[in-house]
Amino acid sequence: MDIKMQAQDFIEKWGHEDGKKVKIVFFGQPGAGKSSLINELVGEKIAATSSMTDTTRQVQMIEYNEVVFVDLPGYDTSEFPANKYFTQFNPLQYDLFLCVFSGKLQQADINFFKTLKRLNRQCIFVRNKVDGLYAANKTVEEIKTEITDDVCRQLTNQVKVFFTSCRKNLPAIERGIPELQEEIILCLEPTLGDKFLRNAKAYTKSILAQKKQEAAKAINKAMIMAAGNGLNPLFGVDVGIDAKIMDIMYKRIRKMFEISEEEINTDGGKNKLVKILARGLKKDTIVKGLETLMTNEMKKKTAKYIPIIGQVTAMSLGAGTMYYLGMEYLDACYAYAQKRLEEEIKMRA
Ligand SMILES: Nc1nc2c(ncn2[C@@H]2O[C@H](COP(=O)(O)OP(=O)(O)O)[C@@H](O)[C@H]2O)c(=O)[nH]1
Ligand SMILES: [Mg+2]
């Protein structure tokens, strides 16, 4: 295979990297806030919410990049009697379950949990609509403790209950959303947790920092893949192919931090960070960046980065250059996202 074909092959494979999506099932009574929670987790309105309790729904699959959210209809209803439920729906093919409830836990939820437990499936309990918790003679914390005790008693199991609200009167961090994101990441096996993390909205600096780590891992992996695919000596052979690889990498990094092209284009151009980010937008500037880095002076700069990816002994200057450019871009995206998040937090305070 000639180098061009190898490069194309690599790009193709990279685009379909780890085809397996992380599948997260939400179950619970209609109106509990399953769809609203899905939207909060990703920070985008991907699931339709409804104020009407509609009990005849089908299973809804919501695909969001590498994540599939499964919105189940109520268990043990007339449309889905218990005996038919598991013939139509096999829990074993899903990675994680969230039981969302807003009033009391229903018998149907309890039955479902018991089945999940038998099948060794993980389940997170979420008491949503905490904004509605109120009692004249108790604090909210006392009510929460009571709810948790109640749930544990009903399930005859010790479980942790997460308390959330999807009512946007407060910042997400005060509504339990990032805590739930962290728990989801913890419950999933690492590669799947990373996938969820990549697609979760960063409401806190902690999640943002985790995203950065994850992005660095992705760049590293891409370079190792590039080396493994014999793309080492690519530099100088065809800058166009290198630029294409960089383009994919930049896009991925931006997406992870939810930095849109419009955001970069409309920022006015004075901001230094935005200028760096804008370099990753256009083919010709990417090519220029690559060419600049390959000049003698820059070669030294790049060479410093090669030992970092030391597992790949034959790492060439080309792969090192890409690595350097990727990390530089990642730093800029991270700094930009950090600033944006700080401003968001300030504005809401
Ligand atoms: N007050 C309040 N309303 C909520 C909350 N979460 C969801 N809702 C509302 O409850 C209704 C049902 O929500 P939805 O997400 O469609 O529930 P689903 O049937 O479980 O998917 C919608 O009108 C939502 O706006 C919450 O935490 N607090
Ligand atoms: Mg729904």
Tab-separated table of C-alpha atoms and ligand atoms in Angstrom:
chain	number	residue	atom	x	y	z
A	1	MET	CA	0.000	0.000	0.000
A	2	ASP	CA	1.393	3.385	-0.787
A	3	ILE	CA	1.590	6.037	1.842
A	4	LYS	CA	-1.448	7.921	0.590
A	5	MET	CA	-3.628	4.863	0.766
A	6	GLN	CA	-2.306	4.041	4.211
A	7	ALA	CA	-3.199	7.523	5.327
A	8	GLN	CA	-6.702	7.259	3.907
A	9	ASP	CA	-7.096	3.912	5.576
A	10	PHE	CA	-5.985	5.375	8.869
A	11	ILE	CA	-8.375	8.297	8.634
A	12	GLU	CA	-11.191	5.941	7.788
A	13	LYS	CA	-10.441	3.692	10.787
A	14	TRP	CA	-9.975	6.609	13.115
A	15	GLY	CA	-13.342	8.001	12.122
A	16	HIS	CA	-14.987	4.782	13.230
A	17	GLU	CA	-12.858	4.220	16.255
A	18	ASP	CA	-14.423	2.010	18.938
A	19	GLY	CA	-17.763	1.549	17.280
A	20	LYS	CA	-19.396	0.370	20.472
A	21	LYS	CA	-21.597	3.041	21.955
A	22	VAL	CA	-22.363	3.408	25.621
A	23	LYS	CA	-26.008	2.561	26.249
A	24	ILE	CA	-27.739	4.072	29.237
A	25	VAL	CA	-31.305	3.183	30.097
A	26	PHE	CA	-33.670	5.523	31.923
A	27	PHE	CA	-36.713	3.970	33.479
A	28	GLY	CA	-39.367	5.190	35.858
A	29	GLN	CA	-42.841	6.580	35.836
A	30	PRO	CA	-43.912	8.895	33.007
A	31	GLY	CA	-43.425	12.493	33.998
A	32	ALA	CA	-40.665	11.768	36.514
A	33	GLY	CA	-38.248	13.754	34.373
A	34	LYS	CA	-36.275	11.130	32.446
A	35	SER	CA	-36.165	13.135	29.242
A	36	SER	CA	-35.394	16.342	31.106
A	37	LEU	CA	-32.468	14.657	32.854
A	38	ILE	CA	-31.042	13.337	29.596
A	39	ASN	CA	-31.059	16.903	28.291
A	40	GLU	CA	-29.325	18.197	31.405
A	41	LEU	CA	-26.571	15.591	31.210
A	42	VAL	CA	-25.548	16.559	27.686
A	43	GLY	CA	-26.513	20.210	27.956
A	44	GLU	CA	-28.650	20.069	24.848
A	45	LYS	CA	-32.282	19.453	24.131
A	46	ILE	CA	-32.042	16.024	22.532
A	47	ALA	CA	-35.034	14.361	24.218
A	48	ALA	CA	-38.565	15.644	23.914
A	49	THR	CA	-40.090	16.465	27.273
A	50	SER	CA	-43.762	16.615	27.884
A	51	SER	CA	-46.040	17.933	30.567
A	52	MET	CA	-48.667	15.429	29.517
A	53	THR	CA	-48.243	12.029	31.064
A	54	ASP	CA	-48.455	9.776	28.131
A	55	THR	CA	-48.418	6.120	29.073
A	56	THR	CA	-48.590	4.509	25.670
A	57	ARG	CA	-45.073	5.344	24.664
A	58	GLN	CA	-42.680	3.038	22.945
A	59	VAL	CA	-39.058	2.545	23.829
A	60	GLN	CA	-37.227	5.669	22.694
A	61	MET	CA	-33.630	5.509	21.594
A	62	ILE	CA	-31.844	8.805	21.567
A	63	GLU	CA	-28.453	8.649	19.916
A	64	TYR	CA	-26.024	11.358	20.814
A	65	ASN	CA	-22.581	10.814	19.298
A	66	GLU	CA	-21.108	7.862	21.192
A	67	VAL	CA	-23.951	7.605	23.676
A	68	VAL	CA	-27.352	6.008	23.306
A	69	PHE	CA	-29.953	7.056	25.828
A	70	VAL	CA	-32.814	4.627	26.115
A	71	ASP	CA	-36.061	6.007	27.440
A	72	LEU	CA	-38.271	3.140	28.583
A	73	PRO	CA	-42.012	3.246	28.922
A	74	GLY	CA	-43.421	2.363	32.331
A	75	TYR	CA	-42.810	-1.213	33.344
A	76	ASP	CA	-45.743	-3.473	34.113
A	77	THR	CA	-48.332	-1.207	32.541
A	78	SER	CA	-51.093	-2.685	30.410
A	79	GLU	CA	-49.032	-1.949	27.276
A	80	PHE	CA	-45.995	-3.582	28.785
A	81	PRO	CA	-47.088	-6.335	31.138
A	82	ALA	CA	-44.268	-7.745	33.241
A	83	ASN	CA	-44.215	-11.122	31.524
A	84	LYS	CA	-43.754	-9.521	28.122
A	85	TYR	CA	-41.328	-6.860	29.204
A	86	PHE	CA	-38.156	-8.840	29.124
A	87	THR	CA	-38.972	-10.642	25.944
A	88	GLN	CA	-39.208	-7.261	24.259
A	89	PHE	CA	-36.354	-5.691	26.120
A	90	ASN	CA	-33.148	-7.403	27.085
A	91	PRO	CA	-31.369	-5.617	29.943
A	92	LEU	CA	-28.131	-7.451	29.234
A	93	GLN	CA	-27.388	-5.377	26.189
A	94	TYR	CA	-27.242	-2.135	28.176
A	95	ASP	CA	-24.387	-0.715	30.197
A	96	LEU	CA	-26.139	1.206	32.932
A	97	PHE	CA	-29.613	1.880	34.303
A	98	LEU	CA	-31.031	4.958	35.930
A	99	CYS	CA	-34.243	4.734	37.882
A	100	VAL	CA	-35.826	8.164	37.869
A	101	PHE	CA	-38.678	8.884	40.247
A	102	SER	CA	-40.313	12.032	41.507
A	103	GLY	CA	-42.897	10.988	44.050
A	104	LYS	CA	-42.672	7.663	45.752
A	105	LEU	CA	-40.846	4.773	44.182
A	106	GLN	CA	-43.440	2.674	42.365
A	107	GLN	CA	-43.851	-1.071	42.734
A	108	ALA	CA	-43.028	-1.385	39.032
A	109	ASP	CA	-39.669	0.320	39.622
A	110	ILE	CA	-38.943	-1.988	42.528
A	111	ASN	CA	-39.712	-5.075	40.454
A	112	PHE	CA	-37.572	-3.827	37.630
A	113	PHE	CA	-34.664	-3.142	39.985
A	114	LYS	CA	-34.883	-6.664	41.401
A	115	THR	CA	-34.636	-8.115	37.930
A	116	LEU	CA	-31.668	-5.891	37.142
A	117	LYS	CA	-29.964	-6.997	40.310
A	118	ARG	CA	-30.470	-10.648	39.460
A	119	LEU	CA	-28.863	-9.958	36.100
A	120	ASN	CA	-26.001	-8.105	37.752
A	121	ARG	CA	-26.807	-4.799	36.106
A	122	GLN	CA	-25.859	-1.521	37.746
A	123	CYS	CA	-28.614	0.896	38.638
A	124	ILE	CA	-28.447	4.491	39.873
A	125	PHE	CA	-31.432	5.898	41.751
A	126	VAL	CA	-32.392	9.468	41.020
A	127	ARG	CA	-35.012	11.385	42.924
A	128	ASN	CA	-35.804	14.192	40.523
A	129	LYS	CA	-37.857	17.364	41.098
A	130	VAL	CA	-36.181	18.180	44.407
A	131	ASP	CA	-37.223	21.769	43.789
A	132	GLY	CA	-40.655	20.616	44.894
A	133	LEU	CA	-39.493	19.167	48.220
A	134	TYR	CA	-41.135	20.994	51.033
A	135	ALA	CA	-42.467	20.275	54.503
A	136	ALA	CA	-43.393	22.842	57.107
A	137	ASN	CA	-41.471	21.259	59.960
A	138	LYS	CA	-38.467	19.698	58.211
A	139	THR	CA	-35.359	20.841	56.404
A	140	VAL	CA	-34.767	19.716	52.826
A	141	GLU	CA	-31.843	17.612	54.080
A	142	GLU	CA	-34.116	15.809	56.525
A	143	ILE	CA	-36.610	15.101	53.777
A	144	LYS	CA	-33.832	13.733	51.566
A	145	THR	CA	-32.644	11.418	54.333
A	146	GLU	CA	-36.190	10.166	54.750
A	147	ILE	CA	-36.525	9.529	51.046
A	148	THR	CA	-33.275	7.570	50.941
A	149	ASP	CA	-34.292	5.493	53.974
A	150	ASP	CA	-37.629	4.851	52.374
A	151	VAL	CA	-36.099	3.730	49.090
A	152	CYS	CA	-33.651	1.393	50.841
A	153	ARG	CA	-36.498	-0.130	52.812
A	154	GLN	CA	-38.637	-0.608	49.725
A	155	LEU	CA	-35.769	-2.207	47.841
A	156	THR	CA	-34.471	-4.121	50.856
A	157	ASN	CA	-31.092	-2.951	49.661
A	158	GLN	CA	-28.694	-0.195	50.649
A	159	VAL	CA	-28.530	2.211	47.738
A	160	LYS	CA	-27.420	5.802	47.322
A	161	VAL	CA	-30.091	8.148	46.051
A	162	PHE	CA	-29.076	11.119	43.909
A	163	PHE	CA	-31.210	14.225	44.172
A	164	THR	CA	-31.699	16.377	41.117
A	165	SER	CA	-33.812	19.106	39.693
A	166	CYS	CA	-34.247	20.001	36.059
A	167	ARG	CA	-35.913	23.280	36.810
A	168	LYS	CA	-33.460	25.808	35.486
A	169	ASN	CA	-33.920	28.394	38.213
A	170	LEU	CA	-30.510	27.505	39.648
A	171	PRO	CA	-27.167	26.610	38.055
A	172	ALA	CA	-26.778	22.915	37.285
A	173	ILE	CA	-24.185	22.484	40.009
A	174	GLU	CA	-26.804	23.372	42.612
A	175	ARG	CA	-29.284	20.976	41.085
A	176	GLY	CA	-27.221	17.827	41.447
A	177	ILE	CA	-26.480	17.420	37.743
A	178	PRO	CA	-22.646	17.250	37.807
A	179	GLU	CA	-22.773	14.867	40.758
A	180	LEU	CA	-24.936	12.557	38.724
A	181	GLN	CA	-22.555	12.835	35.759
A	182	GLU	CA	-19.628	11.844	37.982
A	183	GLU	CA	-21.558	8.861	39.308
A	184	ILE	CA	-22.423	7.703	35.809
A	185	ILE	CA	-18.745	7.870	34.831
A	186	LEU	CA	-17.792	5.897	37.953
A	187	CYS	CA	-20.380	3.199	37.345
A	188	LEU	CA	-19.406	2.556	33.754
A	189	GLU	CA	-16.360	0.542	32.795
A	190	PRO	CA	-13.505	2.947	31.980
A	191	THR	CA	-13.677	3.006	28.175
A	192	LEU	CA	-17.432	3.537	28.306
A	193	GLY	CA	-17.123	6.120	31.067
A	194	ASP	CA	-14.724	8.028	28.818
A	195	LYS	CA	-17.279	7.989	26.057
A	196	PHE	CA	-19.911	9.383	28.341
A	197	LEU	CA	-17.471	11.997	29.631
A	198	ARG	CA	-16.636	13.118	26.113
A	199	ASN	CA	-20.293	13.850	25.480
A	200	ALA	CA	-21.309	15.211	28.859
A	201	LYS	CA	-21.727	18.911	29.336
A	202	ALA	CA	-19.070	20.411	31.619
A	203	TYR	CA	-20.825	22.319	34.381
A	204	THR	CA	-17.859	22.176	36.740
A	205	LYS	CA	-14.124	22.670	36.511
A	206	SER	CA	-13.680	19.115	37.666
A	207	ILE	CA	-15.530	17.665	34.680
A	208	LEU	CA	-13.793	20.104	32.366
A	209	ALA	CA	-10.398	18.962	33.680
A	210	GLN	CA	-11.413	15.324	33.181
A	211	LYS	CA	-12.400	16.160	29.644
A	212	LYS	CA	-8.982	17.649	29.032
A	213	GLN	CA	-7.298	14.485	30.232
A	214	GLU	CA	-9.545	12.459	28.026
A	215	ALA	CA	-8.731	14.646	25.024
A	216	ALA	CA	-5.015	14.261	25.667
A	217	LYS	CA	-5.485	10.507	25.728
A	218	ALA	CA	-7.301	10.685	22.404
A	219	ILE	CA	-4.473	12.650	20.795
A	220	ASN	CA	-1.926	10.235	22.151
A	221	LYS	CA	-3.877	7.329	20.812
A	222	ALA	CA	-4.240	8.949	17.435
A	223	MET	CA	-0.497	9.437	17.185
A	224	ILE	CA	0.208	5.881	18.218
A	225	MET	CA	-2.281	4.725	15.635
A	226	ALA	CA	-0.634	6.944	13.061
A	227	ALA	CA	2.744	5.453	13.878
A	228	GLY	CA	1.336	1.947	13.886
A	229	ASN	CA	-0.146	2.550	10.492
A	230	GLY	CA	3.185	3.493	9.069
A	231	LEU	CA	2.353	7.151	8.839
A	232	ASN	CA	5.615	8.109	10.470
A	233	PRO	CA	7.458	9.442	7.487
A	234	LEU	CA	4.391	11.115	6.155
A	235	PHE	CA	5.728	14.591	6.603
A	236	GLY	CA	6.998	16.121	3.471
A	237	VAL	CA	5.245	13.455	1.445
A	238	ASP	CA	1.825	14.971	1.433
A	239	VAL	CA	0.966	17.878	3.655
A	240	GLY	CA	-2.610	17.601	2.430
A	241	ILE	CA	-3.114	14.257	4.139
A	242	ASP	CA	-1.451	15.484	7.313
A	243	ALA	CA	-3.761	18.465	7.244
A	244	LYS	CA	-6.729	16.175	6.901
A	245	ILE	CA	-5.679	14.216	9.971
A	246	MET	CA	-5.155	17.449	11.873
A	247	ASP	CA	-8.525	18.693	10.742
A	248	ILE	CA	-10.256	15.627	12.191
A	249	MET	CA	-8.291	15.949	15.399
A	250	TYR	CA	-9.071	19.644	15.822
A	251	LYS	CA	-12.750	19.042	15.160
A	252	ARG	CA	-12.868	16.347	17.809
A	253	ILE	CA	-11.172	18.482	20.392
A	254	ARG	CA	-13.509	21.390	19.722
A	255	LYS	CA	-16.524	19.137	19.908
A	256	MET	CA	-15.454	17.736	23.222
A	257	PHE	CA	-15.435	21.222	24.674
A	258	GLU	CA	-18.539	22.227	22.749
A	259	ILE	CA	-16.755	25.019	20.968
A	260	SER	CA	-18.708	25.808	17.838
A	261	GLU	CA	-17.263	27.256	14.661
A	262	GLU	CA	-19.608	30.225	14.959
A	263	GLU	CA	-18.271	30.914	18.414
A	264	ILE	CA	-14.747	31.169	17.054
A	265	ASN	CA	-15.722	33.124	13.971
A	266	THR	CA	-17.839	35.730	15.657
A	267	ASP	CA	-15.645	36.515	18.604
A	268	GLY	CA	-14.110	39.573	16.974
A	269	GLY	CA	-10.580	38.276	16.450
A	270	LYS	CA	-8.851	40.225	19.222
A	271	ASN	CA	-8.891	37.376	21.688
A	272	LYS	CA	-5.581	35.511	21.557
A	273	LEU	CA	-7.109	32.144	22.393
A	274	VAL	CA	-9.766	32.488	19.740
A	275	LYS	CA	-7.028	33.251	17.229
A	276	ILE	CA	-5.329	29.959	18.044
A	277	LEU	CA	-8.628	28.128	17.827
A	278	ALA	CA	-9.408	29.748	14.500
A	279	ARG	CA	-6.194	28.283	13.067
A	280	GLY	CA	-7.771	24.882	13.340
A	281	LEU	CA	-10.819	25.859	11.316
A	282	LYS	CA	-9.472	26.160	7.796
A	283	LYS	CA	-7.489	23.776	5.669
A	284	ASP	CA	-5.025	26.407	4.467
A	285	THR	CA	-4.186	27.630	7.967
A	286	ILE	CA	-3.734	24.038	9.122
A	287	VAL	CA	-1.353	23.404	6.236
A	288	LYS	CA	0.491	26.615	7.073
A	289	GLY	CA	0.784	25.587	10.700
A	290	LEU	CA	2.223	22.238	9.701
A	291	GLU	CA	4.707	23.827	7.335
A	292	THR	CA	5.845	26.338	9.921
A	293	LEU	CA	6.429	23.615	12.437
A	294	MET	CA	8.547	21.706	9.992
A	295	THR	CA	11.019	24.549	9.621
A	296	ASN	CA	14.318	23.988	11.346
A	297	GLU	CA	13.720	26.059	14.406
A	298	MET	CA	10.399	24.444	15.114
A	299	LYS	CA	11.787	20.979	14.655
A	300	LYS	CA	13.599	21.368	17.961
A	301	LYS	CA	10.383	22.364	19.668
A	302	THR	CA	8.582	19.362	18.292
A	303	ALA	CA	11.377	16.938	19.048
A	304	LYS	CA	10.925	17.640	22.734
A	305	TYR	CA	7.503	16.103	22.535
A	306	ILE	CA	8.497	12.854	21.001
A	307	PRO	CA	9.783	11.113	24.145
A	308	ILE	CA	6.404	11.733	25.823
A	309	ILE	CA	4.876	9.182	23.532
A	310	GLY	CA	7.784	6.937	24.274
A	311	GLN	CA	5.884	3.666	23.891
A	312	VAL	CA	6.274	4.235	20.203
A	313	THR	CA	9.984	3.988	19.734
A	314	ALA	CA	9.983	4.711	16.049
A	315	MET	CA	7.936	7.840	16.432
A	316	SER	CA	8.994	10.200	13.752
A	317	LEU	CA	9.241	13.912	13.611
A	318	GLY	CA	6.021	13.931	11.654
A	319	ALA	CA	3.972	12.225	14.301
A	320	GLY	CA	5.722	14.343	16.935
A	321	THR	CA	4.704	17.469	15.089
A	322	MET	CA	1.103	16.389	14.965
A	323	TYR	CA	1.237	15.539	18.614
A	324	TYR	CA	2.659	18.935	19.416
A	325	LEU	CA	0.017	20.727	17.353
A	326	GLY	CA	-2.751	18.653	18.880
A	327	MET	CA	-1.632	19.355	22.439
A	328	GLU	CA	-1.206	23.026	21.707
A	329	TYR	CA	-4.707	23.157	20.307
A	330	LEU	CA	-6.077	21.203	23.237
A	331	ASP	CA	-4.514	23.654	25.686
A	332	ALA	CA	-6.140	26.537	23.853
A	333	CYS	CA	-9.552	24.849	23.768
A	334	TYR	CA	-9.304	23.979	27.424
A	335	ALA	CA	-8.305	27.517	28.412
A	336	TYR	CA	-11.135	28.883	26.304
A	337	ALA	CA	-13.710	26.499	27.796
A	338	GLN	CA	-12.441	27.273	31.289
A	339	LYS	CA	-12.905	30.996	30.755
A	340	ARG	CA	-16.340	30.447	29.299
A	341	LEU	CA	-17.355	28.298	32.248
A	342	GLU	CA	-16.018	30.843	34.745
A	343	GLU	CA	-18.045	33.553	33.065
A	344	GLU	CA	-21.140	31.366	33.101
A	345	ILE	CA	-20.703	30.674	36.811
A	346	LYS	CA	-20.106	34.371	37.524
A	347	MET	CA	-23.153	35.401	35.554
A	348	ARG	CA	-25.423	33.032	37.415
A	349	ALA	CA	-24.075	33.974	40.835
B	1	LIG	N1	-40.492	21.365	38.788
B	1	LIG	C1	-39.815	20.470	38.064
B	1	LIG	N2	-40.332	20.014	36.898
B	1	LIG	C2	-39.632	19.101	36.203
B	1	LIG	C3	-38.387	18.592	36.656
B	1	LIG	N3	-37.960	17.697	35.757
B	1	LIG	C4	-38.869	17.627	34.781
B	1	LIG	N4	-39.887	18.468	35.025
B	1	LIG	C5	-41.111	18.654	34.226
B	1	LIG	O1	-41.887	17.471	34.327
B	1	LIG	C6	-42.532	17.177	33.098
B	1	LIG	C7	-42.168	15.769	32.623
B	1	LIG	O2	-40.795	15.722	32.315
B	1	LIG	P1	-40.193	14.673	31.286
B	1	LIG	O3	-38.732	14.878	31.280
B	1	LIG	O4	-40.902	14.743	29.987
B	1	LIG	O5	-40.552	13.304	32.017
B	1	LIG	P2	-40.446	11.785	31.471
B	1	LIG	O6	-41.804	11.382	31.080
B	1	LIG	O7	-39.970	10.993	32.652
B	1	LIG	O8	-39.477	11.779	30.353
B	1	LIG	C8	-42.091	18.257	32.133
B	1	LIG	O9	-43.103	19.239	32.100
B	1	LIG	C9	-40.841	18.810	32.750
B	1	LIG	O10	-40.620	20.162	32.422
B	1	LIG	C10	-37.881	19.096	37.902
B	1	LIG	O11	-36.825	18.709	38.387
B	1	LIG	N5	-38.641	20.021	38.558
B	2	MG	MG	-39.762	11.188	28.400
